[in-house]
Short mmCIF file of C-alpha atoms in Angstrom, two decimals:
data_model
loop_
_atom_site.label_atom_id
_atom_site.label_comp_id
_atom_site.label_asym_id
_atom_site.label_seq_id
_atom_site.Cartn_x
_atom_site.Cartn_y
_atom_site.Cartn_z
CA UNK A 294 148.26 73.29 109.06
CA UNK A 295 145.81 71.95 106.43
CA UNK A 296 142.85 70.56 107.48
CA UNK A 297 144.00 67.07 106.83
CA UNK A 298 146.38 67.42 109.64
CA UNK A 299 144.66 68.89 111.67
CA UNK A 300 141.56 65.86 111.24
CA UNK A 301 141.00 63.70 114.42
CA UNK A 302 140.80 60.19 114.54
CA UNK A 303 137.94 58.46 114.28
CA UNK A 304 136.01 61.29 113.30
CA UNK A 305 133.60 60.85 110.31
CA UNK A 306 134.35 62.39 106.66
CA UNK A 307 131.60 63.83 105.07
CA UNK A 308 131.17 61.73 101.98
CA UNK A 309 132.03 63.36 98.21
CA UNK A 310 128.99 63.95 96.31
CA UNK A 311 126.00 64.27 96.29
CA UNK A 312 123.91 63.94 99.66
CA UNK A 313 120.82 64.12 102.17
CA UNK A 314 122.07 67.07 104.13
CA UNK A 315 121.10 65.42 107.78
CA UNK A 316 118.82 62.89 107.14
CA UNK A 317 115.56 62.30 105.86
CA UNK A 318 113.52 62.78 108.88
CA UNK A 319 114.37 66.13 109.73
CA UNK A 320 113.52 67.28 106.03
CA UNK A 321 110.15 65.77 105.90
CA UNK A 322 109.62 67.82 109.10
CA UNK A 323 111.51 71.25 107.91
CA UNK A 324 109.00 71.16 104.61
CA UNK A 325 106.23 70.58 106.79
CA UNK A 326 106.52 73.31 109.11
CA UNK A 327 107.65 75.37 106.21
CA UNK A 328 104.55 74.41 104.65
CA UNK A 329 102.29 75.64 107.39
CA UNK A 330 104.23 79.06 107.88
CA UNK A 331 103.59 79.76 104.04
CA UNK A 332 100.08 79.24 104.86
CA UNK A 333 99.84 81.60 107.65
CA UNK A 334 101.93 83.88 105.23
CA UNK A 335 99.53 83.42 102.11
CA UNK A 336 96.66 84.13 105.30
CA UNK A 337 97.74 87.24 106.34
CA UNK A 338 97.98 88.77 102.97
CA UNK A 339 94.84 88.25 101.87
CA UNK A 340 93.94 89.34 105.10
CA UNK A 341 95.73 92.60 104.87
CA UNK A 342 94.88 93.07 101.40
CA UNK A 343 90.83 93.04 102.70
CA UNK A 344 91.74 95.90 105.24
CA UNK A 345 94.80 97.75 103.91
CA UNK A 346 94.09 100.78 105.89
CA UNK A 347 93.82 98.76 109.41
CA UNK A 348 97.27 96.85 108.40
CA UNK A 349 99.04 99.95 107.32
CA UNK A 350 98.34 101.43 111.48
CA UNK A 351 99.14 98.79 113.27
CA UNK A 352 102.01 98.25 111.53
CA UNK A 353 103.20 101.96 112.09
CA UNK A 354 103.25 100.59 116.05
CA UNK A 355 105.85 98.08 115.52
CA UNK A 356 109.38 99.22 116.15
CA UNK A 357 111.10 97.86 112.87
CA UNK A 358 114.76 98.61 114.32
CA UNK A 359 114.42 95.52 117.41
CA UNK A 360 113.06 93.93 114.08
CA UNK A 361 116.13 94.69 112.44
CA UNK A 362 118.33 93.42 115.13
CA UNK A 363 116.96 90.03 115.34
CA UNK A 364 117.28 89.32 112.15
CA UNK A 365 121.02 90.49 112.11
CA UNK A 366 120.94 88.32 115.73
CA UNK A 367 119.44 85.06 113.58
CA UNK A 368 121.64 85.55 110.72
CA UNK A 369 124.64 85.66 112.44
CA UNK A 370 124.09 82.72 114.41
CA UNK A 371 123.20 80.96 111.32
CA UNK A 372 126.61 81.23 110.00
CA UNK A 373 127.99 80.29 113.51
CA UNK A 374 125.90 76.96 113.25
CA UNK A 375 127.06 76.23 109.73
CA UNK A 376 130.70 76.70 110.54
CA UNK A 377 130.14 74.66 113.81
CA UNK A 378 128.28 71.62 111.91
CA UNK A 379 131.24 72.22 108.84
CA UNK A 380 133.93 71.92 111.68
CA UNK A 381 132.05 68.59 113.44
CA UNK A 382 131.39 66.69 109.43
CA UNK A 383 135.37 67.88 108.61
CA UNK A 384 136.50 66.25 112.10
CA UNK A 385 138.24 69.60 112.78
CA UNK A 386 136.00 70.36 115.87
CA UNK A 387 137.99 71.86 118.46
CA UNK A 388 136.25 75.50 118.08
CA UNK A 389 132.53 73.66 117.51
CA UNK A 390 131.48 74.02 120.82
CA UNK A 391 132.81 77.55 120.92
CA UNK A 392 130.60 78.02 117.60
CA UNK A 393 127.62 76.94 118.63
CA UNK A 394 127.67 78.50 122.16
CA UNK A 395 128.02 82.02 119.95
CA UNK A 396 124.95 80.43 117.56
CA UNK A 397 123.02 79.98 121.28
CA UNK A 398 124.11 83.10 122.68
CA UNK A 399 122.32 85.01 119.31
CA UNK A 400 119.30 83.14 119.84
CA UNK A 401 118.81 83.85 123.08
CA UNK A 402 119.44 87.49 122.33
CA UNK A 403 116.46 87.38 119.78
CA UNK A 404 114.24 86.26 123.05
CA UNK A 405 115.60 89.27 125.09
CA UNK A 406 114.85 91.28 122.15
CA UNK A 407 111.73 89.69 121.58
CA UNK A 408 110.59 89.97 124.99
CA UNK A 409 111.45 93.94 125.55
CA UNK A 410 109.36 94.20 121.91
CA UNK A 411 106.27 92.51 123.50
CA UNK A 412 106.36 94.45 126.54
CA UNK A 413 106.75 97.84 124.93
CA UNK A 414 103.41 96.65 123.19
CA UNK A 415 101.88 95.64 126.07
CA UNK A 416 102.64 98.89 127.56
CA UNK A 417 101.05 100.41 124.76
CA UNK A 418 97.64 98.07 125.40
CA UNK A 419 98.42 95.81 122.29
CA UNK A 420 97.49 92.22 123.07
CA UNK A 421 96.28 89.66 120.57
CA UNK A 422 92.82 90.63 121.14
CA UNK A 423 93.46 94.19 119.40
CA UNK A 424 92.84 93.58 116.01
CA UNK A 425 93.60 91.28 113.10
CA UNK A 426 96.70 92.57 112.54
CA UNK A 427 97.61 92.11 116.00
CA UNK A 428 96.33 88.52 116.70
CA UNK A 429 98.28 87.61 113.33
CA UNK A 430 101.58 89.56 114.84
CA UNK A 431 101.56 87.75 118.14
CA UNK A 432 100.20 84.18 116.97
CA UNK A 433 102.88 84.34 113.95
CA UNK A 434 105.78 85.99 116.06
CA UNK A 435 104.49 83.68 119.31
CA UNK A 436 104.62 80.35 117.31
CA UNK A 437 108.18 81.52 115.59
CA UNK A 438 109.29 82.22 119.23
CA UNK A 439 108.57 78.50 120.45
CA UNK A 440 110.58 77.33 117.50
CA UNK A 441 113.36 79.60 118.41
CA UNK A 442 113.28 78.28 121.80
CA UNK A 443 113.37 74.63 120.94
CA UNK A 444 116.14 75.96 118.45
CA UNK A 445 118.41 77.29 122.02
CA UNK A 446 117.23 73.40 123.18
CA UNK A 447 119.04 71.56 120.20
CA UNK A 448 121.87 74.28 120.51
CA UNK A 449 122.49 73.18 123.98
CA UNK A 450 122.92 69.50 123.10
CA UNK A 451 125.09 70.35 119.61
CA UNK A 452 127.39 71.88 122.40
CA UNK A 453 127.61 68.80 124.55
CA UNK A 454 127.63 66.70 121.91
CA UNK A 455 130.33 68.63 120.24
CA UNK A 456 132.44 68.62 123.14
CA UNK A 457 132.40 64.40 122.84
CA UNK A 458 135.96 62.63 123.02
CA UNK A 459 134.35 60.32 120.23
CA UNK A 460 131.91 61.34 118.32
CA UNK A 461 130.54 58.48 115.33
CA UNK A 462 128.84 59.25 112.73
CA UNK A 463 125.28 59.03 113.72
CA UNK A 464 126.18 62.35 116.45
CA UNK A 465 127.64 64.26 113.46
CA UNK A 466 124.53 63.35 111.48
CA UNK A 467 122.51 64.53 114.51
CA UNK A 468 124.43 68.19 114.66
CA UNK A 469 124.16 68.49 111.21
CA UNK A 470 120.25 68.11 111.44
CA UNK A 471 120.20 70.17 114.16
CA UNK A 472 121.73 72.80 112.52
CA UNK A 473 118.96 72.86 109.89
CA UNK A 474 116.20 72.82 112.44
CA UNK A 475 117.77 76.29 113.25
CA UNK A 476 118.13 77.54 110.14
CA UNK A 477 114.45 76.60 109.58
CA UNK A 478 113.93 79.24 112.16
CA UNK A 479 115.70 81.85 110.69
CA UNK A 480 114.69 80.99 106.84
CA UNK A 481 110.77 81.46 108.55
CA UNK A 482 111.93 85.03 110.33
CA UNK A 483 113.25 86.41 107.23
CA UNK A 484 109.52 86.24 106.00
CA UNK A 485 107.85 87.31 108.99
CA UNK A 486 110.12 90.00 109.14
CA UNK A 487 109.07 91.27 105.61
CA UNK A 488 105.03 91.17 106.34
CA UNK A 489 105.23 92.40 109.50
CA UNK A 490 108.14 94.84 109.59
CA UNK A 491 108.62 96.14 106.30
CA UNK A 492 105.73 96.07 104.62
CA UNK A 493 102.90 99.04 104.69
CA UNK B 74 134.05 76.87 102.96
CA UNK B 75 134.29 79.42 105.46
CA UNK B 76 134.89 82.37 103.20
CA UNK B 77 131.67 81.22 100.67
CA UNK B 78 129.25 80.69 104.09
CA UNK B 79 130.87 84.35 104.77
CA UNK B 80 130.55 86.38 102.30
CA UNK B 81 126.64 84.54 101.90
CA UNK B 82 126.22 85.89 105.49
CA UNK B 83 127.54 89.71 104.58
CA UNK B 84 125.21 89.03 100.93
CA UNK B 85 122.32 88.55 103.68
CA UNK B 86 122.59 91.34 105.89
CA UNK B 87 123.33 93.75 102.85
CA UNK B 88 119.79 92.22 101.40
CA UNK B 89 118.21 93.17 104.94
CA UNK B 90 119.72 96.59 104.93
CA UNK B 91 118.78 96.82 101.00
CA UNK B 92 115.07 95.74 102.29
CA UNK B 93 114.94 97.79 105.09
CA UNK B 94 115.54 100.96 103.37
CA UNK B 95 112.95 99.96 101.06
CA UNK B 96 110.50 99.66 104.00
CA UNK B 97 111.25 102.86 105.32
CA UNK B 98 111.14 104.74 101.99
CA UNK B 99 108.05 103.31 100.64
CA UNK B 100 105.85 105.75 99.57
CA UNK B 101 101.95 105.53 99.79
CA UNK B 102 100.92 105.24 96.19
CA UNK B 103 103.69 102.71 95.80
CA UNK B 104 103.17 100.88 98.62
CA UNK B 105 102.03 97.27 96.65
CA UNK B 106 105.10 97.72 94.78
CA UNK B 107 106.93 98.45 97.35
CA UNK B 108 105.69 95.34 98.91
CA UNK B 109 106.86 93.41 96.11
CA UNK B 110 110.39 94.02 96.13
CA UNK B 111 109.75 93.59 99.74
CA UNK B 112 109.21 89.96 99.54
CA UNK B 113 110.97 89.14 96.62
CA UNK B 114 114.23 90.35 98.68
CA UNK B 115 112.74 87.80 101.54
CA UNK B 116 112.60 85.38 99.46
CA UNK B 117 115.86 85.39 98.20
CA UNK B 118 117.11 85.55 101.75
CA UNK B 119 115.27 82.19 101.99
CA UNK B 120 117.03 80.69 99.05
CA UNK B 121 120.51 81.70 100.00
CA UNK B 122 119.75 80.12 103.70
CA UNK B 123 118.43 76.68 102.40
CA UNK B 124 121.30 76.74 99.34
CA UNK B 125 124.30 77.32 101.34
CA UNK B 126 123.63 77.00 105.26
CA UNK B 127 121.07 74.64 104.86
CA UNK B 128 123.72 72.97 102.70
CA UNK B 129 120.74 72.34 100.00
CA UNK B 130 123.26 72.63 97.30
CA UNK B 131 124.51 69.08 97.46
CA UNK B 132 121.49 67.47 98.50
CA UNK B 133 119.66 64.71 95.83
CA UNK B 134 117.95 67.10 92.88
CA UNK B 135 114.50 66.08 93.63
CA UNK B 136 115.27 67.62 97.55
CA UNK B 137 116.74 70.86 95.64
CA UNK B 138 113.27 70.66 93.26
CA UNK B 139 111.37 70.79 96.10
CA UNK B 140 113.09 73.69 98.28
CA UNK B 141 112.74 75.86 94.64
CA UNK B 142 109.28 75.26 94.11
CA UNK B 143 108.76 76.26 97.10
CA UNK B 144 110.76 79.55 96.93
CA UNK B 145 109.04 80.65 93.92
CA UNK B 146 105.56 79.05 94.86
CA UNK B 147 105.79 81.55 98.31
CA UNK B 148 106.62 84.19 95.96
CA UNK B 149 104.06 83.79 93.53
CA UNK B 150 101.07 83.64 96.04
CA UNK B 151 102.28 86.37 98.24
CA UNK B 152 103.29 88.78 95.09
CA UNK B 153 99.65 87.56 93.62
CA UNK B 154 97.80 88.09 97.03
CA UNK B 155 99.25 91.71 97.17
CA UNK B 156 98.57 93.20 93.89
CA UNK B 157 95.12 91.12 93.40
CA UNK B 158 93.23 91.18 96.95
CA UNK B 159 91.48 94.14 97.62
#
């Protein structure tokens, strides 16, 4: 069955050509917050290049494999958002709900993951007050982790909306902004990931 | 469309697993180096994420300007910061 076919009525067609991905609105606030994450990025390496030595302990605390997993958690539920927004713009959105409920399911298994993380440090007497690398680590990570949970917010309502009888054009438009809100999030974990994880 | 947005995802995590090793095996008078190739990796992470989920690759070219300038701009500072701050 070809995707023609399978298209249902009433449902909006993505337009040929070029094209705002979205709309405006959410791009002049994805640049902005992307903005102030490479500041925070551009601050903690001159930071770390002043005390190398402290950087390169504290870092040996973090566990890099949960690290590891929540990016593989992020990426994967990127691809489940893009094939849930591609199904909703194609009109083809029977599985969307089921796509973004996988997409929500990852993120919230970054906040599990995220959560045992911060308590192992805890455990360990690592609070934000322990150091510079460790007030950048949990200000960074904290802030990232508020996005990511407004990310499971938007998820929720791409679901419901997805799961519309009629959806117009404007609802499409709003899952397909949605779904760059949350890969915002994951485009801004790949970084931290790299300066906190993987870098000495 | 599914298979590019796929094999993108399986380009990503191969990147991660390319990056982690890097982490791991980075040795201490290498380490800015190391670092580097670190973020460089990250970065392209970044532009895969904006060019194909973030569907940047149709978008107006002034939209696609801006998402490369900022790619390399991130790149430039944090590769800069690393092998000039000390």
């Amino acid at each position: 069955m070809t995707a023609t076919t399978r298209r249902e009525a009433g449902a909006p067609v993505a337009p040929p050509g070029r094209r705002i991905p979205g709309e405006e609105g959410i791009w002049v606030f994805v640049l902005g917050d992307m903005t102030v994450f490479a500041l925070f990025f551009a601050t903690f390496m001159y930071s770390r290049g002043k005390n190398p030595d402290i950087f390169a302990r504290d870092h040996a605390s973090l566990n890099v494999a949960l690290g590891t997993v929540n990016t593989v958690l992020l990426l994967t539920s990127s691809l489940f958002v893009v094939l849930g927004v591609q199904r909703v713009l194609t009109g083809v959105r029977r599985s969307a709900p089921r796509l973004f409920t996988a997409a929500l399911a990852c993120g919230l298994g970054f906040v599990i993951v995220k959560a045992v993380e911060w308590s192992h440090l805890f455990g360990e007497g690592k609070t934000v007050g322990s150091g510079e690398f460790f007030s950048y680590y949990f200000m960074f990570t904290g802030i990232h982790l508020a996005h990511v949970l407004i990310g499971c917010v938007v998820l929720s309502r791409l679901i419901a909306i997805s799961r519309r009888n009629e959806l117009t054009g404007h609802t499409a438009m709003l899952c397909e902004a949605g779904g760059i809100f949350w890969h915002m999030v994951d485009l801004l974990w790949v970084v931290l990931f790299a300066l906190f994880y993987l870098m000495r | 469309m599914t298979r590019r947005v796929t094999l993108v995802w399986l380009l990503l995590l191969g990147i991660t697993f390319a990056s982690f090793v890097v982490g791991v095996e980075q040795g201490a008078g290498v380490a800015s180096a190391a670092a580097v190739v670190i973020i460089g990796l990250a970065l392209c992470k970044v532009r895969l994420i904006g060019i194909h989920f973030m569907d940047i690759r149709v978008a107006p070219r002034p939209l696609r300007l801006i998402f490369e300038a900022y790619v390399l701009a991130v790149f430039v500072t944090l590769a800069t910061l690393d092998l000039v701050v000390t």
